[in-house]
Amino acid sequence: LQEIDYADILREREGGQETRWDDIVRACLNLDSPLDEETLRGLLDVCGDPARFGELLVALEEDGQLSMSSKASALLRMLRGIVDLVAKTDPGKLEPLLRSIAQGFGTISPELLLELLSTEEGRADKAADLVLQIASRMTDETLGGFVAKGVIEQGGATQRLAQAFQALVPDAERRPKLLDIAQEQVAQSPLGTGEGFLDVWKNATDMLTSYSDEQFVSES
């Protein structure tokens, strides 16, 4: 097997070449090959830049060869490595990093987000609540954008979007404000300018606010 210098791949962008995100994802999946400090520092630069982190998440989502569980595992391994590195070497930068990652979380699919949350269940190590730590730093705009993106892509709310929304926002009193933000964003999309948008949005709101874990279990 050819050995790949993942730190070098992350530097390719400086030479005008597109980052080979698929190689980076596979590096994070290869448990036999530890992510060394140089590679983690390169990944830190990615996660500290919401635009580049978004590119990585898009590539991860579009990888048709990996299961959703594998995608979540790769992302978690990367994030845990980076967070541990920053916590040990420059703890003052940890909070800005988590906020940057939280901003990127607004672009992922409900399916991947739910897989990330489910992966955390039952773990007892110090990074067990990492996803929840990141999710707690998602701003109102990011959460509203997450909902809007899901509704626009699917033409309405889905069961997975509703479950993810309620997992991210356990406080029911906070949800109406976030849905107002989401509605404004959807209204500016082609979906929002089409006939029947108000009915589409009402149906989406009903599902997003009334959906329950019991419903998800029975419908699965």
PDB file of N, CA, C and O in Angstrom, residues 61 68-69 72 108-118 146 153-154 158-161 164:
ATOM      1  N   GLU A  61     -20.372  14.057   3.230  1.00  0.00           N
ATOM      2  CA  GLU A  61     -21.768  13.703   2.973  1.00  0.00           C
ATOM      3  C   GLU A  61     -21.927  13.034   1.607  1.00  0.00           C
ATOM      4  O   GLU A  61     -22.741  12.126   1.428  1.00  0.00           O
ATOM      5  N   MET A  68     -23.319   5.838   6.841  1.00  0.00           N
ATOM      6  CA  MET A  68     -23.488   7.014   7.689  1.00  0.00           C
ATOM      7  C   MET A  68     -22.718   6.844   8.999  1.00  0.00           C
ATOM      8  O   MET A  68     -22.148   7.800   9.535  1.00  0.00           O
ATOM      9  N   SER A  69     -22.667   5.613   9.499  1.00  0.00           N
ATOM     10  CA  SER A  69     -21.926   5.348  10.725  1.00  0.00           C
ATOM     11  C   SER A  69     -20.434   5.611  10.537  1.00  0.00           C
ATOM     12  O   SER A  69     -19.775   6.190  11.410  1.00  0.00           O
ATOM     13  N   ALA A  72     -19.769   9.366  10.405  1.00  0.00           N
ATOM     14  CA  ALA A  72     -19.799   9.954  11.745  1.00  0.00           C
ATOM     15  C   ALA A  72     -18.533   9.600  12.519  1.00  0.00           C
ATOM     16  O   ALA A  72     -17.960  10.445  13.216  1.00  0.00           O
ATOM     17  N   ILE A 108     -24.672  20.440   7.833  1.00  0.00           N
ATOM     18  CA  ILE A 108     -24.729  18.989   7.648  1.00  0.00           C
ATOM     19  C   ILE A 108     -26.186  18.514   7.608  1.00  0.00           C
ATOM     20  O   ILE A 108     -27.102  19.235   8.005  1.00  0.00           O
ATOM     21  N   SER A 109     -26.360  17.310   7.140  1.00  0.00           N
ATOM     22  CA  SER A 109     -27.712  16.761   7.011  1.00  0.00           C
ATOM     23  C   SER A 109     -28.234  16.307   8.369  1.00  0.00           C
ATOM     24  O   SER A 109     -27.459  15.984   9.277  1.00  0.00           O
ATOM     25  N   PRO A 110     -29.557  16.262   8.531  1.00  0.00           N
ATOM     26  CA  PRO A 110     -30.129  15.723   9.774  1.00  0.00           C
ATOM     27  C   PRO A 110     -29.667  14.296  10.026  1.00  0.00           C
ATOM     28  O   PRO A 110     -29.452  13.905  11.179  1.00  0.00           O
ATOM     29  N   GLU A 111     -29.498  13.513   8.951  1.00  0.00           N
ATOM     30  CA  GLU A 111     -29.096  12.116   9.099  1.00  0.00           C
ATOM     31  C   GLU A 111     -27.713  11.986   9.738  1.00  0.00           C
ATOM     32  O   GLU A 111     -27.509  11.187  10.650  1.00  0.00           O
ATOM     33  N   LEU A 112     -26.761  12.800   9.250  1.00  0.00           N
ATOM     34  CA  LEU A 112     -25.415  12.733   9.818  1.00  0.00           C
ATOM     35  C   LEU A 112     -25.396  13.285  11.233  1.00  0.00           C
ATOM     36  O   LEU A 112     -24.724  12.744  12.113  1.00  0.00           O
ATOM     37  N   LEU A 113     -26.135  14.344  11.471  1.00  0.00           N
ATOM     38  CA  LEU A 113     -26.184  14.911  12.814  1.00  0.00           C
ATOM     39  C   LEU A 113     -26.741  13.905  13.813  1.00  0.00           C
ATOM     40  O   LEU A 113     -26.195  13.728  14.906  1.00  0.00           O
ATOM     41  N   LEU A 114     -27.814  13.209  13.428  1.00  0.00           N
ATOM     42  CA  LEU A 114     -28.392  12.215  14.330  1.00  0.00           C
ATOM     43  C   LEU A 114     -27.428  11.066  14.566  1.00  0.00           C
ATOM     44  O   LEU A 114     -27.358  10.513  15.668  1.00  0.00           O
ATOM     45  N   GLU A 115     -26.670  10.693  13.543  1.00  0.00           N
ATOM     46  CA  GLU A 115     -25.687   9.629  13.708  1.00  0.00           C
ATOM     47  C   GLU A 115     -24.590  10.072  14.666  1.00  0.00           C
ATOM     48  O   GLU A 115     -24.117   9.293  15.503  1.00  0.00           O
ATOM     49  N   LEU A 116     -24.175  11.324  14.565  1.00  0.00           N
ATOM     50  CA  LEU A 116     -23.169  11.854  15.482  1.00  0.00           C
ATOM     51  C   LEU A 116     -23.682  11.822  16.919  1.00  0.00           C
ATOM     52  O   LEU A 116     -22.954  11.457  17.849  1.00  0.00           O
ATOM     53  N   LEU A 117     -24.929  12.206  17.102  1.00  0.00           N
ATOM     54  CA  LEU A 117     -25.503  12.214  18.443  1.00  0.00           C
ATOM     55  C   LEU A 117     -25.658  10.794  18.981  1.00  0.00           C
ATOM     56  O   LEU A 117     -25.380  10.535  20.153  1.00  0.00           O
ATOM     57  N   SER A 118     -26.077   9.864  18.142  1.00  0.00           N
ATOM     58  CA  SER A 118     -26.281   8.492  18.606  1.00  0.00           C
ATOM     59  C   SER A 118     -24.958   7.811  18.906  1.00  0.00           C
ATOM     60  O   SER A 118     -24.872   6.959  19.780  1.00  0.00           O
ATOM     61  N   PHE A 146     -30.002  25.653   9.659  1.00  0.00           N
ATOM     62  CA  PHE A 146     -30.042  24.192   9.588  1.00  0.00           C
ATOM     63  C   PHE A 146     -31.444  23.720   9.201  1.00  0.00           C
ATOM     64  O   PHE A 146     -31.609  22.865   8.326  1.00  0.00           O
ATOM     65  N   GLU A 153     -34.221  21.667   0.802  1.00  0.00           N
ATOM     66  CA  GLU A 153     -33.730  20.508   0.062  1.00  0.00           C
ATOM     67  C   GLU A 153     -34.797  19.439  -0.120  1.00  0.00           C
ATOM     68  O   GLU A 153     -34.818  18.748  -1.148  1.00  0.00           O
ATOM     69  N   GLN A 154     -35.699  19.293   0.857  1.00  0.00           N
ATOM     70  CA  GLN A 154     -36.697  18.229   0.805  1.00  0.00           C
ATOM     71  C   GLN A 154     -38.082  18.733   0.403  1.00  0.00           C
ATOM     72  O   GLN A 154     -39.010  17.931   0.255  1.00  0.00           O
ATOM     73  N   THR A 158     -38.986  16.775   7.199  1.00  0.00           N
ATOM     74  CA  THR A 158     -38.964  15.315   7.226  1.00  0.00           C
ATOM     75  C   THR A 158     -38.924  14.839   8.679  1.00  0.00           C
ATOM     76  O   THR A 158     -38.663  15.621   9.601  1.00  0.00           O
ATOM     77  N   GLN A 159     -39.137  13.559   8.859  1.00  0.00           N
ATOM     78  CA  GLN A 159     -39.067  12.993  10.198  1.00  0.00           C
ATOM     79  C   GLN A 159     -37.682  13.207  10.805  1.00  0.00           C
ATOM     80  O   GLN A 159     -37.553  13.555  11.982  1.00  0.00           O
ATOM     81  N   ARG A 160     -36.651  12.977  10.002  1.00  0.00           N
ATOM     82  CA  ARG A 160     -35.282  13.123  10.494  1.00  0.00           C
ATOM     83  C   ARG A 160     -34.973  14.570  10.875  1.00  0.00           C
ATOM     84  O   ARG A 160     -34.302  14.836  11.874  1.00  0.00           O
ATOM     85  N   LEU A 161     -35.443  15.505  10.064  1.00  0.00           N
ATOM     86  CA  LEU A 161     -35.209  16.912  10.384  1.00  0.00           C
ATOM     87  C   LEU A 161     -35.901  17.270  11.695  1.00  0.00           C
ATOM     88  O   LEU A 161     -35.332  17.972  12.540  1.00  0.00           O
ATOM     89  N   ALA A 164     -33.939  15.752  14.557  1.00  0.00           N
ATOM     90  CA  ALA A 164     -32.681  16.466  14.774  1.00  0.00           C
ATOM     91  C   ALA A 164     -32.932  17.831  15.411  1.00  0.00           C
ATOM     92  O   ALA A 164     -32.211  18.248  16.326  1.00  0.00           O
TER      93      ALA A 164
END
